[in-house]
Amino acid sequence: MALELAIQNLISPPVLAFALGLLAVLLKSDLRLPEAVYQGLSIYLLLGIGIKGGVALSESTAAEIALPLVGTLAIGLIVPVIAYLLLGGLTKLDGINKGAVAAHYGSTSLVTFTAALVLVESSGYTVEGYVTTLLAVLEIPGIVVGLLLASRALGRSVNWGEAIREVLTGKSILLLAGGLVLGYLTGTSGYERIEPFFGGLFTGVLTLFLLEMGIVAGRRLPDIKKAGFGLVAFGLFFPLISGTLGVAVGHLTGMGVGGAAVLGVLSASASYIAAPAAVRLALPEASPGIYLTASLGITFPFNLIFGIPLLLALSEVIEGMGF
Amino acid sequence: MALELAIQNLISPPVLAFALGLLAVLLKSDLRLPEAVYQGLSIYLLLGIGIKGGVALSESTAAEIALPLVGTLAIGLIVPVIAYLLLGGLTKLDGINKGAVAAHYGSTSLVTFTAALVLVESSGYTVEGYVTTLLAVLEIPGIVVGLLLASRALGRSVNWGEAIREVLTGKSILLLAGGLVLGYLTGTSGYERIEPFFGGLFTGVLTLFLLEMGIVAGRRLPDIKKAGFGLVAFGLFFPLISGTLGVAVGHLTGMGVGGAAVLGVLSASASYIAAPAAVRLALPEASPGIYLTASLGITFPFNLIFGIPLLLALSEVIEGMGF
Amino acid sequence: MALELAIQNLISPPVLAFALGLLAVLLKSDLRLPEAVYQGLSIYLLLGIGIKGGVALSESTAAEIALPLVGTLAIGLIVPVIAYLLLGGLTKLDGINKGAVAAHYGSTSLVTFTAALVLVESSGYTVEGYVTTLLAVLEIPGIVVGLLLASRALGRSVNWGEAIREVLTGKSILLLAGGLVLGYLTGTSGYERIEPFFGGLFTGVLTLFLLEMGIVAGRRLPDIKKAGFGLVAFGLFFPLISGTLGVAVGHLTGMGVGGAAVLGVLSASASYIAAPAAVRLALPEASPGIYLTASLGITFPFNLIFGIPLLLALSEVIEGMGF
Amino acid sequence: MILKQRKLLTIVSEVTIENRLLKDLERLGAKGYTVSAAHGKGPRDQRTGDLEGGNIRIETVVSNEVLEQILEVLEQNYFPHYACTTWVSQVEVVRDERY
Amino acid sequence: MILKQRKLLTIVSEVTIENRLLKDLERLGAKGYTVSAAHGKGPRDQRTGDLEGGNIRIETVVSNEVLEQILEVLEQNYFPHYACTTWVSQVEVVRDERY
Amino acid sequence: MILKQRKLLTIVSEVTIENRLLKDLERLGAKGYTVSAAHGKGPRDQRTGDLEGGNIRIETVVSNEVLEQILEVLEQNYFPHYACTTWVSQVEVVRDERY
Ligand SMILES: Nc1ncnc2c1ncn2[C@@H]1O[C@H](COP(=O)(O)O)[C@@H](O)[C@H]1O
Ligand SMILES: Nc1ncnc2c1ncn2[C@@H]1O[C@H](COP(=O)(O)O)[C@@H](O)[C@H]1O
Ligand SMILES: Nc1ncnc2c1ncn2[C@@H]1O[C@H](COP(=O)(O)O)[C@@H](O)[C@H]1O
Ligand code: NA
Ligand code: NA
Ligand code: NA
């Protein structure tokens, strides 16, 4: 079962495109999606995810959503703390860099989430519409906690204003939250007219996008050697811990097999857009070579290839245990 | 009925995306569609509008089209004159700036036209295929009349050559007219194969495009304060006058409810691409801060949100009166 | 029959868009697709062609493919030699420039291939899935042979390493070959989810792309005058020779009417992306004004407008003769 | 290597007048130019082109005489009305017959 | 034509801090700036922004005094942590009140 | 603030040879470079790359010795065949060990 899922995931077009991107880097090709196209596609994905979530949300009740929301917030607060502590055991990073990495793992990754949606739905499970809300909610608290942890090691106070503004008005939150509201207001009938664009093309666009992500992640690979064994171990195992936590919280707060698996992926994934920007502004002392290598070079490919099917399988097992 | 239309318009994805763009500016987010993507989408919209118009045109007869065409030309000649005179009453602008603004209101706006098509068609009305021809025809004469009016206040002669060339070979006219011919020649059977791209995606692409337009218009908002009460009043009320004229001409020349409403919107809308480029070249003395603020900062949002449903409602009323 | 095909080809949206691009240049419009959009669309086309080929390939047997593959390789080796010899008779070019031009005609053009697919399939013929493999295979040997021919006239040795690396890791081969593998692995069921993107939109995207190609080719037109009668004659007649060879090889190796026509087009078309890059690096002495004018300014439009329907008609005739 | 003295003129202006500017440069004797896209802010801040892509940044390496001529035309026809920031620097070139 | 002396400061930095940098420039007295997109390589090679588009290249024409102030702030707040390559050249301008 | 003298070399060339050029720069001792996209026109006007995006514009701040070496290689391997316009200007830098 888990194996079948793993294979199904591996031969899905988005994951194969990611592998092609990695390969392109290994072959020293200078293939890249133009910056403007990458930005355009990323706006498309964020807005589209938001809108579809909003349409689904318009059919959810507040009662359904309350518990998962609280659970997600809890994840956002706890995961970076666990990450920080574990990094203390596994690596020799100083407090600033530990906090920086923790901020990334406390936040989440849109593309990993999206790839999870594709696998979960193509496995026949439905996913609660409000998971997109959870995605938006999970983006921020982890970053704040990570920065707080780092600030203890810092000889100065953090410029919170700029960092928080950066995340809140950054395109991730703005488009996700804006899309949610847009979808909620326009509802199913309004969505119908834009479905061929935001719905029909979605997996195809994601495939193209992951080609570029493979290239970007591939360019981080040489840094892995420099990163040291401890950081690599962290990047590979921590998602299993935080992912398991996420799946468990999902089931405990009443989500279905699919939704819980997706929450697990949200929890397991590390941010490589919103968090780096905020951390770079608030913690210039932290090294991008460390936090981006971990989140983008190690954890992102791991989750895409192994983490997602594993967490879905785990969610099935837990469901089977009668939760 | 008018209220229902207004709400239906307000919660349509394109208008909501426009609002999201405005909001992004208010939140000081630096969200923007990359320049290249904006250009690409705008080429897509222009060519697509043209092609669809051409396909529809291939099923129209010359007799049908003749009267509306003459009416549209009349609008293009009269509207800028009324605008010029009204601006004399409402504002203290000099002749050059009055002519510049008149040129913008004499010409027309593709996006407003497109948004009108979406509302009118989703309200169940059909729109005559040749309205795209009217769009292309209306783009130019208003600019010429506006420049003529301004030139009277000018101590020198206008460099007509460059200004006219700019409009004629600018991408608006070229893609619209080129698309019309392309669609006309390829006909329904040729169009079938490109329908998923130019047809199916249209409203979705327009939604993304209006997100950017919201941002661009939002950035003009601070200029409105500087613009003075007279110009704001002009930007809000003039579209009602020119729009009413357009709807009336539509009904008088035999167009249906939908087509007349769209001609009203064409007449009501102000150019913010072709006209500014031509005016900037031919009338450097005129201030972009005035004409762009009026057309893009005031009239464009007004039409998108209020003008379109109002003019459709007006067209229904006139139809009900038995014209 | 041939006439009907010619007309059907002429009024297809992609060819009309190409003509519109040419017209834009004649009108001195500065319409252009933004560089980033052009690059993005070209990645889309290459990857999409590859994937669809791969899916089809997963249903082909090695036995079917073996002969056409050998035939294609033979074409790749022979065509540049014929080109080189013919150029000696028709033009006064030196050995270096003859070799450079031969490299272009030995290689092939994705867009011509794609336009051929569109015409052939819309004429009701099926095309063997493995033609995309042939496209990828035909891209390289012709360039190598052309460079070899040129190197005889060169006072120094060619830097093969850089030139070959450029072609192999250039985006054409990488995306085509990568797409083939991706499509092969993901198969029909995986493809289904990305079909709306890579399949449904294909002809529409090609239409937009050919608009830009028309502009680029149009900008080469002034160079044709400088090129001399011999080169123009070569650019117009050589495709008929190499195309006929390709169609013949197609039929001889067991391909159907459609597939043989497409192989003819592959053979007839000249490269204007992979070959120029490789030739520019390996043969700086050769003049881009000669090889790009021939391949992009003369042969590309000729094939698009006349070559494709002619070769399809030829393939029908040969089939009718009972091969 | 012998380097010759030339002037590098950099012009930042609005997209709308790119063609007119480039034509003027050629007419006044510039043998080449390089254009790149840019955005920016200045004391005047009166431009069109917000929608059509911000500013352009033109560089042209010219002789002193050509520089004089270009600056005069800029001063007459461009500075009064258009966003048009320019600066001049001293540069050295290798193949001086090209500039 | 009378040309006045100014300094042209070019800063190549990472996209993430564009806004902060531009705000600092304005605060320190630069009356304008021009920004364009770039990519590159340097001895430090520690950047974010790989995903968000490489480097930015900022040019600002300023007086000697403003230049001093900007360089000091760059040295204190930017050089230690951020990718931030800068160079200064002597330029001449026409309308010196603008810079 | 103490500024040290360096040379800024600007190269405008065709996209096709970007990689080769950058490799040569590194090999000849340039410690960094900045690349941006550009288009333009020149007296030679023989380029590929029309389809692949026009010109590139490379800037590298180097010492006098490295500059000499680069110019020589440009003169030998690039000027004869490729679109390759270059100019040199005097610049000042803060952290001179980086250039
Ligand atoms: N001091 C300056 N340094 C560099 N670029 C400038 C400067 N002032 C203005 N600019 C550029 O010139 C453009 C037009 O300036 P302005 O006409 O003042 O709006 C601005 O958008 C900037 O890109
Ligand atoms: N010597 C140089 N000349 C020109 N640009 C440079 C130079 N060194 C560094 N850069 C640019 O500055 C950026 C940051 O450099 P670094 O902080 O060393 O990574 C690089 O990505 C280059 O774009
Ligand atoms: N005088 C010049 N000033 C600035 N850029 C130039 C100049 N001449 C040539 N260029 C640039 O160098 C490129 C190649 O020039 P060419 O080899 O003459 O075609 C042109 O496309 C321009 O971008
Ligand atoms: Na996480
Ligand atoms: Na109007
Ligand atoms: Na060929």
mmCIF file with all atom_site columns, C-alpha atoms in Angstrom, chain C residues 84 87 93-104 143 146-151 153-156 158 220 231 275-293, chain F residues 14 16-17 20 44-49 77-83:
data_model
loop_
_atom_site.group_PDB
_atom_site.id
_atom_site.type_symbol
_atom_site.label_atom_id
_atom_site.label_alt_id
_atom_site.label_comp_id
_atom_site.label_asym_id
_atom_site.label_entity_id
_atom_site.label_seq_id
_atom_site.pdbx_PDB_ins_code
_atom_site.Cartn_x
_atom_site.Cartn_y
_atom_site.Cartn_z
_atom_site.occupancy
_atom_site.B_iso_or_equiv
_atom_site.pdbx_formal_charge
_atom_site.auth_seq_id
_atom_site.auth_comp_id
_atom_site.auth_asym_id
_atom_site.auth_atom_id
_atom_site.pdbx_PDB_model_num
ATOM 1  C CA . TYR C 1 84  ? 27.345 21.569 -48.443 1.00 0.00 ? 84  TYR C CA 1
ATOM 2  C CA . LEU C 1 87  ? 25.960 25.456 -51.633 1.00 0.00 ? 87  LEU C CA 1
ATOM 3  C CA . LEU C 1 93  ? 30.483 31.044 -49.777 1.00 0.00 ? 93  LEU C CA 1
ATOM 4  C CA . ASP C 1 94  ? 33.781 29.838 -48.359 1.00 0.00 ? 94  ASP C CA 1
ATOM 5  C CA . GLY C 1 95  ? 34.099 26.413 -46.737 1.00 0.00 ? 95  GLY C CA 1
ATOM 6  C CA . ILE C 1 96  ? 33.492 27.733 -43.248 1.00 0.00 ? 96  ILE C CA 1
ATOM 7  C CA . ASN C 1 97  ? 30.210 29.383 -44.105 1.00 0.00 ? 97  ASN C CA 1
ATOM 8  C CA . LYS C 1 98  ? 29.096 26.457 -46.248 1.00 0.00 ? 98  LYS C CA 1
ATOM 9  C CA . GLY C 1 99  ? 29.738 24.134 -43.307 1.00 0.00 ? 99  GLY C CA 1
ATOM 10 C CA . ALA C 1 100 ? 27.903 26.480 -40.970 1.00 0.00 ? 100 ALA C CA 1
ATOM 11 C CA . VAL C 1 101 ? 24.829 26.589 -43.199 1.00 0.00 ? 101 VAL C CA 1
ATOM 12 C CA . ALA C 1 102 ? 24.990 22.812 -43.703 1.00 0.00 ? 102 ALA C CA 1
ATOM 13 C CA . ALA C 1 103 ? 24.938 22.332 -39.928 1.00 0.00 ? 103 ALA C CA 1
ATOM 14 C CA . HIS C 1 104 ? 21.680 24.266 -39.749 1.00 0.00 ? 104 HIS C CA 1
ATOM 15 C CA . ILE C 1 143 ? 25.340 19.888 -36.588 1.00 0.00 ? 143 ILE C CA 1
ATOM 16 C CA . GLY C 1 146 ? 28.303 20.507 -40.661 1.00 0.00 ? 146 GLY C CA 1
ATOM 17 C CA . LEU C 1 147 ? 31.036 21.491 -38.229 1.00 0.00 ? 147 LEU C CA 1
ATOM 18 C CA . LEU C 1 148 ? 33.249 18.700 -39.554 1.00 0.00 ? 148 LEU C CA 1
ATOM 19 C CA . LEU C 1 149 ? 32.798 19.954 -43.098 1.00 0.00 ? 149 LEU C CA 1
ATOM 20 C CA . ALA C 1 150 ? 33.603 23.494 -42.036 1.00 0.00 ? 150 ALA C CA 1
ATOM 21 C CA . SER C 1 151 ? 36.630 22.433 -40.018 1.00 0.00 ? 151 SER C CA 1
ATOM 22 C CA . ALA C 1 153 ? 38.446 24.883 -44.326 1.00 0.00 ? 153 ALA C CA 1
ATOM 23 C CA . LEU C 1 154 ? 39.567 26.074 -40.911 1.00 0.00 ? 154 LEU C CA 1
ATOM 24 C CA . GLY C 1 155 ? 43.178 26.835 -40.049 1.00 0.00 ? 155 GLY C CA 1
ATOM 25 C CA . ARG C 1 156 ? 42.630 25.443 -36.544 1.00 0.00 ? 156 ARG C CA 1
ATOM 26 C CA . VAL C 1 158 ? 37.301 22.996 -33.640 1.00 0.00 ? 158 VAL C CA 1
ATOM 27 C CA . ARG C 1 220 ? 15.642 39.044 -40.972 1.00 0.00 ? 220 ARG C CA 1
ATOM 28 C CA . LEU C 1 231 ? 21.537 31.646 -50.963 1.00 0.00 ? 231 LEU C CA 1
ATOM 29 C CA . ALA C 1 275 ? 22.547 25.020 -34.469 1.00 0.00 ? 275 ALA C CA 1
ATOM 30 C CA . PRO C 1 276 ? 23.238 28.772 -34.302 1.00 0.00 ? 276 PRO C CA 1
ATOM 31 C CA . ALA C 1 277 ? 24.325 28.497 -30.674 1.00 0.00 ? 277 ALA C CA 1
ATOM 32 C CA . ALA C 1 278 ? 26.678 25.603 -31.396 1.00 0.00 ? 278 ALA C CA 1
ATOM 33 C CA . VAL C 1 279 ? 28.010 27.129 -34.593 1.00 0.00 ? 279 VAL C CA 1
ATOM 34 C CA . ARG C 1 280 ? 28.554 30.501 -32.970 1.00 0.00 ? 280 ARG C CA 1
ATOM 35 C CA . LEU C 1 281 ? 30.679 28.889 -30.295 1.00 0.00 ? 281 LEU C CA 1
ATOM 36 C CA . ALA C 1 282 ? 32.617 26.500 -32.505 1.00 0.00 ? 282 ALA C CA 1
ATOM 37 C CA . LEU C 1 283 ? 32.873 28.570 -35.684 1.00 0.00 ? 283 LEU C CA 1
ATOM 38 C CA . PRO C 1 284 ? 33.090 32.238 -34.723 1.00 0.00 ? 284 PRO C CA 1
ATOM 39 C CA . GLU C 1 285 ? 34.436 32.927 -38.203 1.00 0.00 ? 285 GLU C CA 1
ATOM 40 C CA . ALA C 1 286 ? 31.136 31.998 -39.837 1.00 0.00 ? 286 ALA C CA 1
ATOM 41 C CA . SER C 1 287 ? 28.701 34.841 -40.317 1.00 0.00 ? 287 SER C CA 1
ATOM 42 C CA . PRO C 1 288 ? 25.364 34.704 -38.452 1.00 0.00 ? 288 PRO C CA 1
ATOM 43 C CA . GLY C 1 289 ? 24.068 37.037 -41.133 1.00 0.00 ? 289 GLY C CA 1
ATOM 44 C CA . ILE C 1 290 ? 24.346 34.150 -43.585 1.00 0.00 ? 290 ILE C CA 1
ATOM 45 C CA . TYR C 1 291 ? 23.210 31.092 -41.678 1.00 0.00 ? 291 TYR C CA 1
ATOM 46 C CA . LEU C 1 292 ? 20.426 32.774 -39.720 1.00 0.00 ? 292 LEU C CA 1
ATOM 47 C CA . THR C 1 293 ? 19.107 34.554 -42.774 1.00 0.00 ? 293 THR C CA 1
ATOM 48 C CA . GLU F 2 14  ? 25.930 38.497 -27.319 1.00 0.00 ? 14  GLU F CA 1
ATOM 49 C CA . THR F 2 16  ? 25.427 32.970 -26.791 1.00 0.00 ? 16  THR F CA 1
ATOM 50 C CA . ILE F 2 17  ? 28.904 33.428 -25.396 1.00 0.00 ? 17  ILE F CA 1
ATOM 51 C CA . ARG F 2 20  ? 32.533 31.358 -22.129 1.00 0.00 ? 20  ARG F CA 1
ATOM 52 C CA . ARG F 2 44  ? 29.072 45.819 -36.489 1.00 0.00 ? 44  ARG F CA 1
ATOM 53 C CA . ASP F 2 45  ? 25.589 44.383 -35.962 1.00 0.00 ? 45  ASP F CA 1
ATOM 54 C CA . GLN F 2 46  ? 26.428 40.733 -36.570 1.00 0.00 ? 46  GLN F CA 1
ATOM 55 C CA . ARG F 2 47  ? 24.985 38.657 -33.776 1.00 0.00 ? 47  ARG F CA 1
ATOM 56 C CA . THR F 2 48  ? 23.126 35.509 -33.009 1.00 0.00 ? 48  THR F CA 1
ATOM 57 C CA . GLY F 2 49  ? 20.873 35.583 -30.047 1.00 0.00 ? 49  GLY F CA 1
ATOM 58 C CA . ASN F 2 77  ? 39.512 35.872 -28.993 1.00 0.00 ? 77  ASN F CA 1
ATOM 59 C CA . TYR F 2 78  ? 36.422 38.036 -28.970 1.00 0.00 ? 78  TYR F CA 1
ATOM 60 C CA . PHE F 2 79  ? 36.798 41.309 -30.844 1.00 0.00 ? 79  PHE F CA 1
ATOM 61 C CA . PRO F 2 80  ? 37.495 39.710 -34.238 1.00 0.00 ? 80  PRO F CA 1
ATOM 62 C CA . HIS F 2 81  ? 34.344 37.610 -34.333 1.00 0.00 ? 81  HIS F CA 1
ATOM 63 C CA . TYR F 2 82  ? 31.822 38.496 -31.686 1.00 0.00 ? 82  TYR F CA 1
ATOM 64 C CA . ALA F 2 83  ? 29.712 41.491 -30.876 1.00 0.00 ? 83  ALA F CA 1
#
